Amino acid sequence: FQTRNPTHAGHAYLMKTGREILLKQGYRNPVLWLSPLGGWTKSDDVPLDVRVKQHEAVIQAGMLDKETTVMAIWPAPMIYGGPTEVLFHAKSRRNAGATYFVAGRDPAGMKGSMEAVAHPDDDLYDGNHGRYVLTMSPGQDPMNILPFGQVYYDKRDHVMKAMDPKRPDDFISISGSKMRKLAAQGAGQCDVSHGKEIPSDLLAANCIP
């Protein structure tokens, strides 16, 4: 699992679910390689030393199984190249021995031109393009792809899952960019005492579920 962000609940869901899929396929003990980037990142990204400490805390807290998780820094820069960069991330890990690559939604890309007449702040790439490119690109053997669509935090069940279209207001989008903004704002834990509900707009409430 390649990442340039601290591990949030959505990441943990993808990693744990990926292991469950492989167990169902007959693998006895699939090992997760948590592979944070160790090269250059933008100034508004979380520094590597902070990310590593957070990854370690997530493992120690049991969000990831410490018996089957190996964290090893990958010394490559982040170039924010969208789907093309996803191919590099996957194939370079393949060359290091990885046999499966967890592909989530919305790879780090870039915004469209600020001079655009319509939608100037839209992402240049669709959020699904990364996993589409991975699953359709030739020459990746012997690596396989574990593609995932977007998952959300369920305020009712307090877990990450696909959105239930019958009750969309119960689901919150969790992303690395949102978590970075909350960290920069010094967000605390959401107050759920006395039956209070987790707010849908975490940034406005400045809290984390």
Short mmCIF file of C-alpha atoms in Angstrom, two decimals:
data_model
loop_
_atom_site.label_atom_id
_atom_site.label_comp_id
_atom_site.label_asym_id
_atom_site.label_seq_id
_atom_site.Cartn_x
_atom_site.Cartn_y
_atom_site.Cartn_z
CA PHE A 1 0.00 0.00 0.00
CA GLN A 2 1.72 3.16 -1.22
CA THR A 3 0.93 6.38 0.61
CA ARG A 4 2.19 9.92 1.03
CA ASN A 5 -0.35 10.68 3.77
CA PRO A 6 -0.84 9.60 7.36
CA THR A 7 -2.97 6.46 7.60
CA HIS A 8 -6.66 7.30 8.08
CA ALA A 9 -9.65 5.02 8.55
CA GLY A 10 -10.26 4.73 4.80
CA HIS A 11 -6.69 3.54 4.20
CA ALA A 12 -6.95 1.01 7.02
CA TYR A 13 -10.19 -0.32 5.54
CA LEU A 14 -8.55 -0.88 2.14
CA MET A 15 -5.54 -2.61 3.64
CA LYS A 16 -7.53 -4.88 5.96
CA THR A 17 -10.08 -5.71 3.27
CA GLY A 18 -7.29 -6.50 0.82
CA ARG A 19 -5.92 -9.07 3.25
CA GLU A 20 -9.38 -10.59 3.75
CA ILE A 21 -9.77 -10.95 -0.04
CA LEU A 22 -6.46 -12.79 -0.31
CA LEU A 23 -7.33 -15.08 2.60
CA LYS A 24 -10.57 -16.02 0.83
CA GLN A 25 -8.55 -16.77 -2.30
CA GLY A 26 -6.57 -19.35 -0.36
CA TYR A 27 -3.45 -17.48 0.71
CA ARG A 28 -2.36 -18.69 4.14
CA ASN A 29 -0.77 -15.55 5.51
CA PRO A 30 -0.62 -12.53 3.18
CA VAL A 31 1.74 -9.84 4.49
CA LEU A 32 0.93 -6.16 4.11
CA TRP A 33 3.72 -3.87 2.95
CA LEU A 34 2.86 -0.39 4.21
CA SER A 35 5.04 1.66 1.86
CA PRO A 36 5.20 5.39 2.65
CA LEU A 37 7.07 7.60 0.18
CA GLY A 38 10.36 8.85 1.56
CA GLY A 39 11.34 11.28 -1.20
CA TRP A 40 10.28 14.85 -1.96
CA THR A 41 6.70 15.94 -1.30
CA LYS A 42 5.02 19.36 -1.40
CA SER A 43 5.48 21.76 1.49
CA ASP A 44 1.84 21.36 2.53
CA ASP A 45 2.19 17.58 2.88
CA VAL A 46 2.87 15.97 6.26
CA PRO A 47 6.64 15.53 6.83
CA LEU A 48 8.01 11.98 6.62
CA ASP A 49 9.07 11.71 10.27
CA VAL A 50 5.58 12.69 11.44
CA ARG A 51 3.96 10.24 9.02
CA VAL A 52 6.18 7.38 10.15
CA LYS A 53 5.34 8.02 13.80
CA GLN A 54 1.64 8.08 12.92
CA HIS A 55 1.90 4.85 10.93
CA GLU A 56 3.64 3.22 13.90
CA ALA A 57 0.89 4.45 16.24
CA VAL A 58 -1.81 3.04 13.95
CA ILE A 59 -0.09 -0.36 13.98
CA GLN A 60 0.39 -0.33 17.75
CA ALA A 61 -3.26 0.65 18.24
CA GLY A 62 -4.36 -2.45 16.33
CA MET A 63 -5.90 -0.73 13.31
CA LEU A 64 -3.44 -2.84 11.33
CA ASP A 65 -2.20 -6.24 12.44
CA LYS A 66 1.39 -5.78 13.63
CA GLU A 67 2.08 -9.49 13.09
CA THR A 68 1.33 -9.26 9.37
CA THR A 69 2.30 -5.66 8.58
CA VAL A 70 5.74 -4.52 7.47
CA MET A 71 6.39 -0.79 7.15
CA ALA A 72 9.26 0.03 4.80
CA ILE A 73 9.90 3.51 3.39
CA TRP A 74 10.10 3.77 -0.41
CA PRO A 75 12.77 6.37 -1.32
CA ALA A 76 10.99 7.96 -4.28
CA PRO A 77 9.68 11.52 -4.77
CA MET A 78 6.03 12.41 -5.25
CA ILE A 79 5.40 14.08 -8.62
CA TYR A 80 1.58 14.36 -8.41
CA GLY A 81 1.17 12.88 -11.87
CA GLY A 82 -2.22 11.22 -11.43
CA PRO A 83 -2.79 7.86 -13.18
CA THR A 84 0.65 7.81 -14.81
CA GLU A 85 2.31 8.07 -11.43
CA VAL A 86 0.13 5.27 -10.09
CA LEU A 87 1.68 3.00 -12.71
CA PHE A 88 5.15 3.95 -11.47
CA HIS A 89 4.19 3.30 -7.85
CA ALA A 90 2.80 -0.13 -8.68
CA LYS A 91 5.51 -1.32 -11.04
CA SER A 92 8.38 -0.12 -8.87
CA ARG A 93 6.94 -2.06 -5.92
CA ARG A 94 6.51 -5.05 -8.20
CA ASN A 95 10.21 -4.89 -8.98
CA ALA A 96 10.86 -4.99 -5.23
CA GLY A 97 8.82 -8.18 -4.83
CA ALA A 98 5.22 -7.09 -4.21
CA THR A 99 2.66 -9.41 -5.82
CA TYR A 100 -0.49 -7.34 -5.16
CA PHE A 101 -1.07 -3.59 -5.22
CA VAL A 102 -3.96 -1.96 -3.38
CA ALA A 103 -5.44 0.72 -5.64
CA GLY A 104 -7.81 3.13 -3.96
CA ARG A 105 -9.71 6.04 -5.41
CA ASP A 106 -8.40 9.45 -6.44
CA PRO A 107 -4.62 9.30 -6.92
CA ALA A 108 -2.75 12.52 -6.22
CA GLY A 109 -2.91 14.66 -9.33
CA MET A 110 -3.17 18.31 -10.13
CA LYS A 111 -5.83 20.93 -10.52
CA GLY A 112 -6.97 22.27 -13.86
CA SER A 113 -5.93 25.70 -15.07
CA MET A 114 -6.95 28.61 -12.85
CA GLU A 115 -7.64 30.48 -16.10
CA ALA A 116 -10.35 28.00 -17.08
CA VAL A 117 -13.73 29.58 -17.74
CA ALA A 118 -15.67 26.64 -16.27
CA HIS A 119 -14.77 24.66 -13.15
CA PRO A 120 -11.28 26.16 -12.64
CA ASP A 121 -10.70 24.28 -9.39
CA ASP A 122 -11.62 20.82 -10.70
CA ASP A 123 -9.05 18.04 -10.65
CA LEU A 124 -7.40 17.40 -14.00
CA TYR A 125 -8.04 13.65 -13.62
CA ASP A 126 -11.18 11.82 -12.61
CA GLY A 127 -10.79 10.16 -9.22
CA ASN A 128 -11.32 6.70 -10.70
CA HIS A 129 -8.71 6.98 -13.46
CA GLY A 130 -5.84 5.62 -11.35
CA ARG A 131 -7.36 2.23 -10.69
CA TYR A 132 -8.81 2.08 -14.23
CA VAL A 133 -5.35 2.58 -15.72
CA LEU A 134 -3.85 -0.02 -13.40
CA THR A 135 -6.41 -2.70 -14.13
CA MET A 136 -6.21 -2.18 -17.90
CA SER A 137 -2.47 -1.65 -18.39
CA PRO A 138 -0.41 -4.52 -19.83
CA GLY A 139 2.99 -5.65 -18.62
CA GLN A 140 2.35 -5.88 -14.89
CA ASP A 141 2.83 -9.61 -14.44
CA PRO A 142 3.33 -11.11 -11.92
CA MET A 143 1.65 -8.27 -10.00
CA ASN A 144 -2.13 -8.27 -9.48
CA ILE A 145 -4.28 -5.26 -8.63
CA LEU A 146 -6.78 -5.01 -5.77
CA PRO A 147 -8.98 -2.09 -6.94
CA PHE A 148 -11.37 -0.31 -4.60
CA GLY A 149 -13.98 2.35 -5.19
CA GLN A 150 -14.70 5.13 -2.73
CA VAL A 151 -15.66 4.20 0.82
CA TYR A 152 -17.18 6.44 3.46
CA TYR A 153 -17.40 6.73 7.23
CA ASP A 154 -20.79 5.52 8.45
CA LYS A 155 -21.87 7.77 11.31
CA ARG A 156 -24.41 5.19 12.46
CA ASP A 157 -22.14 2.12 12.55
CA HIS A 158 -18.82 3.97 13.06
CA VAL A 159 -17.02 1.97 10.34
CA MET A 160 -15.81 2.56 6.80
CA LYS A 161 -17.96 1.04 4.04
CA ALA A 162 -19.56 1.70 0.67
CA MET A 163 -22.34 4.29 0.86
CA ASP A 164 -25.88 3.04 1.38
CA PRO A 165 -27.94 5.03 -1.17
CA LYS A 166 -30.99 4.70 1.09
CA ARG A 167 -29.38 6.88 3.79
CA PRO A 168 -26.68 9.06 2.20
CA ASP A 169 -26.79 11.65 5.01
CA ASP A 170 -25.26 9.08 7.38
CA PHE A 171 -22.00 8.91 5.42
CA ILE A 172 -18.96 11.20 5.50
CA SER A 173 -16.21 11.36 2.91
CA ILE A 174 -12.77 10.80 4.45
CA SER A 175 -9.70 11.82 2.43
CA GLY A 176 -6.03 12.54 2.95
CA SER A 177 -6.45 16.20 2.02
CA LYS A 178 -9.30 16.60 4.50
CA MET A 179 -7.29 14.91 7.25
CA ARG A 180 -4.31 17.19 6.56
CA LYS A 181 -6.52 20.27 6.84
CA LEU A 182 -8.03 19.02 10.11
CA ALA A 183 -4.56 18.38 11.51
CA ALA A 184 -3.47 21.89 10.49
CA GLN A 185 -6.54 23.29 12.27
CA GLY A 186 -5.69 21.37 15.44
CA ALA A 187 -8.93 19.37 15.26
CA GLY A 188 -9.98 17.29 18.25
CA GLN A 189 -12.26 14.30 18.60
CA CYS A 190 -15.94 14.85 17.79
CA ASP A 191 -18.14 15.20 20.86
CA VAL A 192 -20.66 12.35 20.85
CA SER A 193 -21.61 12.61 24.52
CA HIS A 194 -25.29 12.74 25.54
CA GLY A 195 -26.40 11.36 22.19
CA LYS A 196 -24.78 14.05 20.05
CA GLU A 197 -24.35 13.12 16.39
CA ILE A 198 -21.09 13.32 14.48
CA PRO A 199 -21.35 16.38 12.20
CA SER A 200 -21.30 15.82 8.46
CA ASP A 201 -18.99 18.79 7.83
CA LEU A 202 -15.89 17.81 9.79
CA LEU A 203 -13.88 20.83 8.64
CA ALA A 204 -16.51 23.30 9.84
CA ALA A 205 -16.90 21.45 13.15
CA ASN A 206 -13.12 21.02 13.38
CA CYS A 207 -13.36 17.50 14.72
CA ILE A 208 -12.45 13.91 13.80
CA PRO A 209 -14.77 10.90 14.41
#
